[in-house]
Backbone as a chain_set.jsonl record, in Angstrom:
{"seq": "MRLRWWLLVVAVGVMVALASGSPLQAGEEKKAAEPAKEEKKAEPAKEEKKAEAPAEKKGAAKAEKPAGLVGTIVAVLPENNTLVVDVPLGKEYLRVGGMVTGKTRITIGGKKAALENLTWGQKVRINFRRVETGTELLSVEALDQPKS", "coords": {"N": [[162.581, -4.578, -22.878], [161.134, -2.216, -23.285], [160.655, -2.441, -26.002], [158.914, -4.628, -26.22], [156.623, -3.585, -24.951], [155.994, -1.506, -26.692], [155.396, -2.984, -29.05], [153.124, -4.344, -28.176], [151.303, -2.22, -27.808], [151.077, -1.273, -30.447], [150.013, -3.56, -31.701], [147.512, -3.785, -30.425], [146.367, -1.396, -31.291], [146.21, -1.857, -34.061], [144.399, -3.964, -34.097], [142.11, -2.718, -33.077], [141.649, -0.85, -35.089], [141.103, -2.52, -37.275], [138.808, -3.824, -36.4], [136.836, -1.815, -36.114], [136.828, -0.609, -38.598], [137.692, 1.733, -41.193], [137.135, 5.284, -40.88], [136.584, 6.542, -43.299], [135.582, 4.542, -44.978], [133.22, 3.91, -43.664], [131.742, 6.261, -44.007], [131.381, 6.257, -46.777], [129.748, 4.017, -47.065], [127.418, 4.878, -45.804], [126.619, 6.933, -47.52], [126.06, 5.464, -49.81], [123.875, 4.036, -48.944], [121.85, 5.909, -48.642], [120.448, 6.601, -51.16], [118.839, 4.346, -51.45], [116.996, 4.631, -49.396], [115.599, 6.848, -50.289], [114.354, 5.763, -52.532], [112.577, 4.012, -51.343], [110.847, 5.811, -50.129], [109.494, 6.784, -52.305], [107.719, 4.796, -52.971], [104.269, 3.799, -52.785], [102.28, 4.527, -49.879], [100.326, 2.746, -49.184], [101.185, 0.138, -49.743], [103.045, -0.261, -47.738], [101.415, -0.338, -45.477], [99.968, -2.671, -45.986], [102.001, -4.558, -45.792], [102.597, -4.387, -43.105], [100.371, -5.393, -41.75], [100.236, -8.353, -41.958], [102.479, -8.898, -40.425], [101.73, -8.15, -37.879], [99.819, -10.07, -37.32], [101.39, -12.38, -37.298], [103.023, -11.896, -35.122], [101.375, -12.13, -32.898], [100.593, -14.649, -30.587], [98.475, -16.659, -31.231], [96.018, -19.285, -31.214], [95.899, -21.865, -33.703], [93.651, -22.652, -36.454], [91.15, -25.195, -35.946], [91.905, -28.662, -36.581], [90.94, -31.719, -38.083], [91.196, -35.239, -37.712], [91.207, -38.786, -38.45], [91.902, -41.645, -36.593], [93.655, -44.213, -34.681], [93.47, -44.989, -31.245], [96.314, -44.863, -29.239], [97.26, -44.452, -26.692], [95.778, -43.765, -23.534], [95.802, -41.451, -21.085], [94.58, -40.729, -18.273], [95.428, -39.555, -15.86], [97.13, -37.531, -16.639], [95.516, -36.126, -18.275], [95.626, -36.663, -21.059], [95.586, -37.752, -24.451], [96.62, -40.03, -26.905], [96.938, -40.494, -30.334], [97.276, -42.446, -33.273], [97.513, -41.549, -36.587], [96.917, -42.699, -39.791], [98.989, -42.012, -42.554], [99.367, -42.617, -45.562], [101.972, -44.83, -45.996], [103.129, -44.25, -43.634], [102.735, -43.101, -40.189], [101.118, -40.554, -38.337], [101.652, -39.374, -35.235], [99.643, -38.076, -32.816], [99.513, -36.332, -29.923], [97.483, -35.09, -27.453], [96.127, -32.589, -25.203], [93.444, -33.018, -22.976], [90.949, -30.879, -22.154], [88.712, -28.926, -20.062], [86.961, -27.978, -21.915], [86.926, -29.826, -23.936], [85.075, -31.97, -25.992], [83.888, -35.126, -25.632], [82.673, -37.979, -27.172], [80.911, -41.093, -27.352], [79.41, -43.249, -29.448], [77.616, -41.208, -30.031], [76.866, -40.26, -27.589], [77.617, -38.362, -24.665], [80.789, -38.729, -23.07], [83.494, -39.723, -20.858], [87.062, -39.219, -20.559], [88.2, -41.502, -19.475], [86.591, -43.502, -20.457], [87.421, -44.078, -22.992], [89.403, -46.366, -24.928], [92.419, -48.238, -25.613], [93.251, -48.891, -29.004], [90.848, -48.185, -30.096], [88.93, -46.683, -32.685], [88.933, -43.309, -33.598], [87.73, -39.947, -34.214], [89.39, -36.983, -34.181], [89.44, -33.564, -33.276], [91.551, -30.885, -33.189], [93.76, -28.274, -32.019], [96.668, -26.247, -32.329], [98.324, -24.754, -29.639], [100.083, -22.426, -27.495], [101.06, -24.009, -25.413], [101.091, -26.565, -26.431], [99.32, -29.231, -27.977], [95.87, -28.981, -28.146], [92.991, -30.769, -27.536], [89.909, -30.464, -29.088], [87.603, -31.893, -29.699], [86.639, -35.333, -29.352], [85.595, -38.052, -31.021], [84.324, -41.173, -30.795], [84.437, -43.731, -33.143], [83.837, -46.362, -33.162], [82.609, -48.932, -30.912], [83.927, -49.395, -27.573], [86.374, -51.953, -26.985], [85.732, -54.933, -25.256]], "CA": [[161.313, -4.407, -22.212], [160.428, -1.149, -23.976], [160.266, -2.932, -27.317], [157.737, -5.468, -26.028], [155.503, -2.687, -24.653], [155.674, -0.798, -27.923], [154.755, -3.952, -29.939], [151.796, -4.603, -27.639], [150.485, -1.046, -28.101], [150.847, -1.268, -31.892], [149.127, -4.683, -32.012], [146.171, -3.421, -29.972], [145.893, -0.343, -32.191], [145.861, -2.467, -35.342], [143.185, -4.747, -33.879], [140.998, -1.782, -32.944], [141.417, -0.262, -36.408], [140.475, -3.533, -38.126], [137.485, -4.15, -35.885], [135.881, -0.734, -36.347], [136.87, -0.157, -39.987], [138.169, 3.111, -41.288], [136.042, 6.257, -40.939], [136.251, 6.852, -44.691], [134.724, 3.483, -45.503], [131.909, 4.028, -43.029], [131.063, 7.374, -44.653], [130.985, 5.836, -48.115], [128.627, 3.096, -46.937], [126.238, 5.659, -45.475], [126.19, 7.638, -48.724], [125.489, 4.483, -50.725], [122.598, 3.588, -48.403], [120.866, 6.98, -48.719], [119.536, 6.508, -52.303], [117.866, 3.281, -51.23], [115.949, 5.188, -48.55], [114.786, 7.722, -51.125], [113.535, 4.912, -53.381], [111.495, 3.498, -50.512], [109.886, 6.883, -49.901], [108.73, 6.978, -53.523], [106.693, 3.77, -53.054], [103.019, 4.212, -52.139], [102.146, 4.208, -48.455], [99.389, 1.633, -49.045], [101.934, -1.108, -49.726], [103.665, -0.388, -46.43], [100.377, -0.753, -44.537], [99.664, -4.07, -46.262], [103.105, -5.359, -45.292], [102.574, -4.374, -41.646], [99.249, -6.169, -41.229], [100.597, -9.742, -41.69], [103.475, -8.969, -39.358], [101.009, -8.084, -36.612], [99.182, -11.362, -37.109], [102.419, -13.352, -36.961], [103.558, -11.586, -33.806], [100.457, -12.599, -31.862], [100.666, -16.094, -30.391], [97.109, -17.15, -31.145], [95.852, -20.676, -31.6], [95.58, -22.085, -35.1], [92.322, -23.176, -36.7], [91.067, -26.613, -35.608], [92.132, -29.644, -37.631], [90.307, -32.982, -37.718], [91.816, -36.421, -38.284], [90.7, -40.073, -37.979], [93.007, -42.533, -36.28], [93.485, -45.234, -33.659], [94.028, -44.59, -29.952], [97.519, -45.573, -28.84], [97.372, -44.349, -25.243], [94.861, -42.904, -22.801], [96.451, -41.138, -19.817], [93.662, -39.862, -17.524], [96.132, -38.812, -14.813], [97.737, -36.358, -17.283], [94.519, -35.578, -19.205], [96.265, -36.746, -22.371], [95.179, -38.811, -25.364], [97.576, -40.169, -28.008], [96.277, -41.143, -31.466], [98.065, -42.643, -34.493], [96.724, -41.264, -37.784], [97.636, -43.218, -40.957], [99.284, -41.111, -43.668], [100.032, -43.477, -46.538], [102.698, -45.917, -45.329], [103.594, -43.729, -42.347], [101.734, -42.692, -39.208], [101.304, -39.298, -37.618], [101.253, -39.563, -33.843], [99.139, -36.83, -32.244], [99.241, -36.376, -28.494], [96.815, -33.84, -27.124], [95.595, -32.387, -23.858], [92.001, -32.956, -22.832], [90.62, -29.779, -21.237], [87.305, -28.859, -19.686], [86.186, -27.632, -23.11], [86.972, -30.932, -24.887], [83.829, -32.726, -26.098], [84.163, -36.538, -25.899], [81.434, -38.729, -27.407], [80.983, -42.497, -27.772], [78.083, -43.601, -29.962], [76.787, -40.024, -30.029], [76.572, -39.862, -26.212], [78.728, -37.751, -23.936], [81.585, -39.697, -22.319], [84.687, -39.2, -20.193], [88.34, -39.704, -21.104], [88.428, -42.855, -18.958], [85.782, -44.439, -21.234], [88.133, -44.391, -24.234], [90.357, -47.457, -24.728], [93.464, -48.472, -26.602], [92.807, -49.593, -30.202], [89.566, -47.655, -30.553], [89.021, -45.737, -33.795], [88.332, -42.032, -33.194], [87.949, -38.734, -35.007], [89.778, -35.932, -33.244], [89.605, -32.185, -33.731], [92.522, -30.291, -32.282], [94.437, -27.064, -32.484], [97.964, -25.99, -31.692], [98.375, -23.591, -28.769], [101.441, -22.204, -26.997], [101.478, -25.085, -24.514], [101.118, -27.846, -27.135], [98.135, -29.538, -28.764], [94.665, -29.017, -27.333], [91.913, -31.492, -28.197], [88.622, -29.785, -29.027], [86.589, -32.945, -29.628], [87.042, -36.716, -29.621], [84.39, -38.815, -31.356], [84.618, -42.601, -31.008], [83.741, -44.225, -34.338], [83.411, -47.717, -32.857], [82.409, -49.164, -29.485], [85.138, -49.88, -26.927], [86.553, -53.396, -26.924], [85.51, -55.419, -23.879]], "C": [[160.474, -3.339, -22.911], [159.915, -1.609, -25.333], [159.006, -3.79, -27.217], [156.502, -4.598, -25.78], [155.037, -1.964, -25.913], [154.956, -1.736, -28.903], [153.322, -4.262, -29.474], [150.841, -3.455, -27.964], [150.136, -1.007, -29.586], [149.86, -2.376, -32.266], [147.688, -4.372, -31.604], [145.586, -2.348, -30.883], [145.45, -0.896, -33.529], [144.555, -3.254, -35.194], [141.961, -3.837, -33.772], [140.652, -1.182, -34.299], [140.712, -1.264, -37.328], [139.046, -3.826, -37.677], [136.471, -3.065, -36.231], [135.825, -0.306, -37.805], [137.321, 1.29, -40.035], [136.983, 4.063, -41.369], [135.642, 6.594, -42.371], [135.317, 5.81, -45.277], [133.318, 3.591, -44.919], [131.105, 5.154, -43.678], [130.586, 7.012, -46.038], [129.787, 4.904, -48.059], [127.344, 3.863, -46.633], [125.716, 6.389, -46.701], [125.53, 6.678, -49.697], [124.113, 4.036, -50.245], [121.514, 4.648, -48.549], [119.962, 6.908, -49.946], [118.492, 5.416, -52.121], [116.72, 3.782, -50.368], [115.024, 6.071, -49.376], [113.872, 6.903, -52.032], [112.355, 4.362, -52.598], [110.438, 4.554, -50.275], [108.996, 7.072, -51.119], [107.606, 5.947, -53.655], [105.434, 4.257, -52.345], [102.941, 3.737, -50.696], [101.214, 3.022, -48.244], [100.126, 0.306, -48.965], [102.59, -1.324, -48.375], [102.646, -0.848, -45.403], [100.023, -2.217, -44.737], [100.751, -4.97, -45.702], [103.086, -5.433, -43.771], [101.484, -5.278, -41.083], [99.602, -7.636, -41.004], [101.62, -9.871, -40.568], [102.797, -8.921, -37.995], [100.354, -9.422, -36.309], [100.206, -12.408, -36.709], [102.939, -13.14, -35.545], [102.666, -12.095, -32.685], [100.506, -14.12, -31.789], [99.259, -16.633, -30.168], [97.061, -18.59, -31.614], [95.493, -20.766, -33.078], [94.143, -22.58, -35.221], [92.303, -24.672, -36.377], [91.299, -27.501, -36.823], [91.506, -30.959, -37.175], [90.946, -34.15, -38.45], [91.174, -37.674, -37.697], [91.89, -40.982, -37.755], [92.643, -43.515, -35.188], [94.149, -44.78, -32.371], [95.211, -45.486, -29.61], [97.654, -45.559, -27.321], [96.324, -43.393, -24.697], [95.496, -42.699, -21.425], [95.561, -40.186, -19.015], [94.366, -39.032, -16.447], [96.798, -37.553, -15.344], [96.766, -35.632, -18.201], [95.057, -35.543, -20.626], [95.733, -37.943, -23.146], [96.172, -38.821, -26.518], [96.914, -41.007, -29.093], [97.265, -41.26, -32.623], [97.139, -42.461, -35.69], [97.504, -41.782, -38.989], [97.776, -42.152, -42.052], [100.074, -41.912, -44.703], [100.673, -44.658, -45.821], [103.17, -45.517, -43.933], [102.415, -43.417, -41.432], [102.122, -41.355, -38.605], [100.791, -39.527, -36.206], [100.894, -38.206, -33.255], [98.836, -37.067, -30.771], [98.635, -35.053, -28.096], [96.287, -33.816, -25.706], [94.072, -32.337, -23.916], [91.719, -31.895, -21.785], [89.15, -29.856, -20.856], [86.404, -28.551, -20.868], [86.123, -28.772, -24.124], [85.662, -31.72, -24.831], [84.17, -34.151, -26.501], [82.829, -37.257, -26.05], [81.755, -40.154, -27.836], [79.574, -42.885, -28.189], [77.121, -42.434, -29.911], [76.441, -39.527, -28.63], [77.822, -39.323, -25.541], [79.441, -38.808, -23.092], [82.771, -38.998, -21.676], [85.932, -39.801, -20.834], [88.596, -41.149, -20.685], [87.645, -43.908, -19.743], [86.431, -44.809, -22.566], [89.179, -45.461, -23.952], [91.343, -47.553, -25.879], [92.882, -49.256, -27.774], [91.499, -49.091, -30.775], [89.793, -46.637, -31.671], [88.266, -44.476, -33.412], [88.582, -40.958, -34.246], [88.256, -37.636, -33.999], [89.834, -34.595, -33.967], [90.503, -31.516, -32.716], [93.045, -28.993, -32.859], [95.74, -26.921, -31.712], [97.854, -24.707, -30.88], [99.798, -23.474, -28.245], [101.945, -23.372, -26.168], [101.51, -26.448, -25.182], [99.895, -28.019, -28.006], [96.948, -29.671, -27.823], [93.576, -29.73, -28.126], [90.606, -30.74, -27.995], [87.488, -30.793, -28.924], [87.217, -34.283, -29.971], [85.754, -37.488, -29.83], [84.789, -40.254, -31.637], [83.795, -43.089, -32.184], [83.322, -45.677, -34.182], [83.288, -47.881, -31.352], [83.701, -49.689, -28.863], [85.172, -51.405, -26.895], [86.45, -53.847, -25.475], [86.577, -56.384, -23.449]], "O": [[159.271, -3.512, -23.11], [158.836, -1.195, -25.758], [158.119, -3.675, -28.062], [155.443, -4.859, -26.351], [153.839, -1.831, -26.162], [153.986, -1.315, -29.534], [152.42, -4.422, -30.297], [149.697, -3.691, -28.353], [148.989, -0.729, -29.936], [148.958, -2.146, -33.072], [146.753, -4.663, -32.35], [144.4, -2.406, -31.209], [144.436, -0.465, -34.079], [143.701, -3.207, -36.08], [140.9, -4.151, -34.313], [139.474, -1.024, -34.621], [139.815, -0.883, -38.08], [138.171, -4.051, -38.512], [135.343, -3.383, -36.608], [134.843, 0.314, -38.212], [137.324, 1.982, -39.018], [135.928, 3.685, -41.879], [134.478, 6.902, -42.63], [134.37, 6.146, -45.989], [132.335, 3.379, -45.628], [129.899, 5.007, -43.878], [129.496, 7.416, -46.441], [128.9, 4.985, -48.91], [126.286, 3.521, -47.162], [124.504, 6.463, -46.909], [124.545, 7.033, -50.344], [123.263, 3.69, -51.065], [120.335, 4.294, -48.577], [118.763, 7.14, -49.794], [117.366, 5.557, -52.599], [115.573, 3.392, -50.591], [113.808, 6.048, -49.189], [112.734, 7.302, -52.28], [111.251, 4.256, -53.132], [109.249, 4.237, -50.223], [107.845, 7.485, -50.976], [106.637, 6.19, -54.373], [105.522, 5.046, -51.404], [103.469, 2.682, -50.343], [101.305, 2.353, -47.214], [99.731, -0.569, -48.194], [102.682, -2.46, -47.911], [102.969, -1.666, -44.541], [99.8, -2.935, -43.763], [100.45, -6.046, -45.186], [103.514, -6.436, -43.2], [101.675, -5.873, -40.022], [99.296, -8.15, -39.928], [101.616, -10.864, -39.84], [103.244, -9.582, -37.058], [100.338, -9.858, -35.158], [99.918, -13.249, -35.856], [103.26, -14.103, -34.849], [103.167, -12.457, -31.62], [100.466, -14.798, -32.816], [98.899, -17.016, -29.055], [97.953, -19.057, -32.323], [94.866, -19.864, -33.634], [93.497, -22.889, -34.219], [93.323, -25.347, -36.518], [90.94, -27.146, -37.946], [91.544, -31.276, -35.986], [91.208, -34.076, -39.65], [90.656, -37.642, -36.581], [92.777, -41.088, -38.602], [91.478, -43.641, -34.81], [95.26, -44.25, -32.394], [95.119, -46.711, -29.683], [98.109, -46.537, -26.727], [96.019, -42.363, -25.298], [95.704, -43.661, -20.685], [95.757, -38.971, -19.064], [93.937, -37.915, -16.155], [97.011, -36.603, -14.591], [97.13, -34.642, -18.836], [94.96, -34.526, -21.313], [95.464, -39.002, -22.58], [96.529, -37.77, -27.05], [96.393, -42.09, -28.823], [97.996, -40.317, -32.928], [96.112, -43.13, -35.799], [98.64, -41.359, -39.204], [96.809, -41.485, -42.419], [101.305, -41.884, -44.712], [99.992, -45.404, -45.117], [103.568, -46.373, -43.143], [101.257, -43.463, -41.845], [103.299, -41.066, -38.392], [99.617, -39.842, -36.013], [101.726, -37.301, -33.2], [98.001, -37.902, -30.423], [99.209, -34.0, -28.371], [96.033, -34.852, -25.091], [93.49, -31.696, -24.791], [92.193, -31.994, -20.654], [88.435, -30.759, -21.29], [85.207, -28.834, -20.825], [85.347, -28.701, -25.077], [85.199, -32.09, -23.752], [84.687, -34.374, -27.596], [81.961, -37.166, -25.182], [82.712, -40.406, -28.568], [78.65, -42.853, -27.377], [75.917, -42.642, -29.76], [75.794, -38.489, -28.487], [78.937, -39.768, -25.814], [78.805, -39.666, -22.48], [83.017, -37.818, -21.926], [85.846, -40.785, -21.569], [89.149, -41.931, -21.459], [87.995, -45.088, -19.702], [86.011, -45.777, -23.2], [89.778, -45.478, -22.877], [91.121, -47.018, -26.965], [92.103, -50.187, -27.568], [91.085, -49.536, -31.846], [90.725, -45.834, -31.615], [87.121, -44.535, -32.962], [89.51, -41.047, -35.05], [87.479, -37.39, -33.077], [90.231, -34.519, -35.13], [90.243, -31.574, -31.514], [92.809, -28.66, -34.02], [95.882, -27.414, -30.593], [97.353, -23.695, -31.369], [100.633, -24.336, -28.524], [103.132, -23.695, -26.212], [101.925, -27.417, -24.547], [99.471, -27.088, -28.691], [97.014, -30.387, -26.824], [93.272, -29.345, -29.255], [90.237, -30.416, -26.866], [86.534, -30.596, -28.171], [88.168, -34.377, -30.747], [84.918, -37.573, -28.93], [85.505, -40.529, -32.6], [82.582, -42.882, -32.221], [82.534, -46.18, -34.984], [83.806, -47.06, -30.594], [84.488, -50.352, -29.539], [84.135, -52.06, -26.791], [87.012, -53.22, -24.578], [86.54, -56.884, -22.324]]}, "num_chains": 1, "name": "protein.A"}
């Protein structure tokens, strides 16, 4: 019984020693890291400010610039305020589904229209941007009249 207890204590001690590493190795690593800090201090402060500015822009969750594409309407969902458009890209298609908001400008033949006036198969030019909640449509311009 005593032998089992002693083996358990030794095993736990070995595991703790391996997990934390030896104190000598930790001290050597700290000494090796110190010259790198001194080299960084020698660099001009202007470069550090330039590096910080893009990081601030990336950290903010702002909307991207608007993008415009021409495609064909695949679905109009007035109950969800959503429009889905297929945009041809060579042999493939890019399917863009976007939210229609109160700020979205919808026009048919140059005249203001509502989402319900758009129909499946209609060719449109859309301007949209990516926001935190998805894709927001800024404008939808019908390039042809709705099919009757």
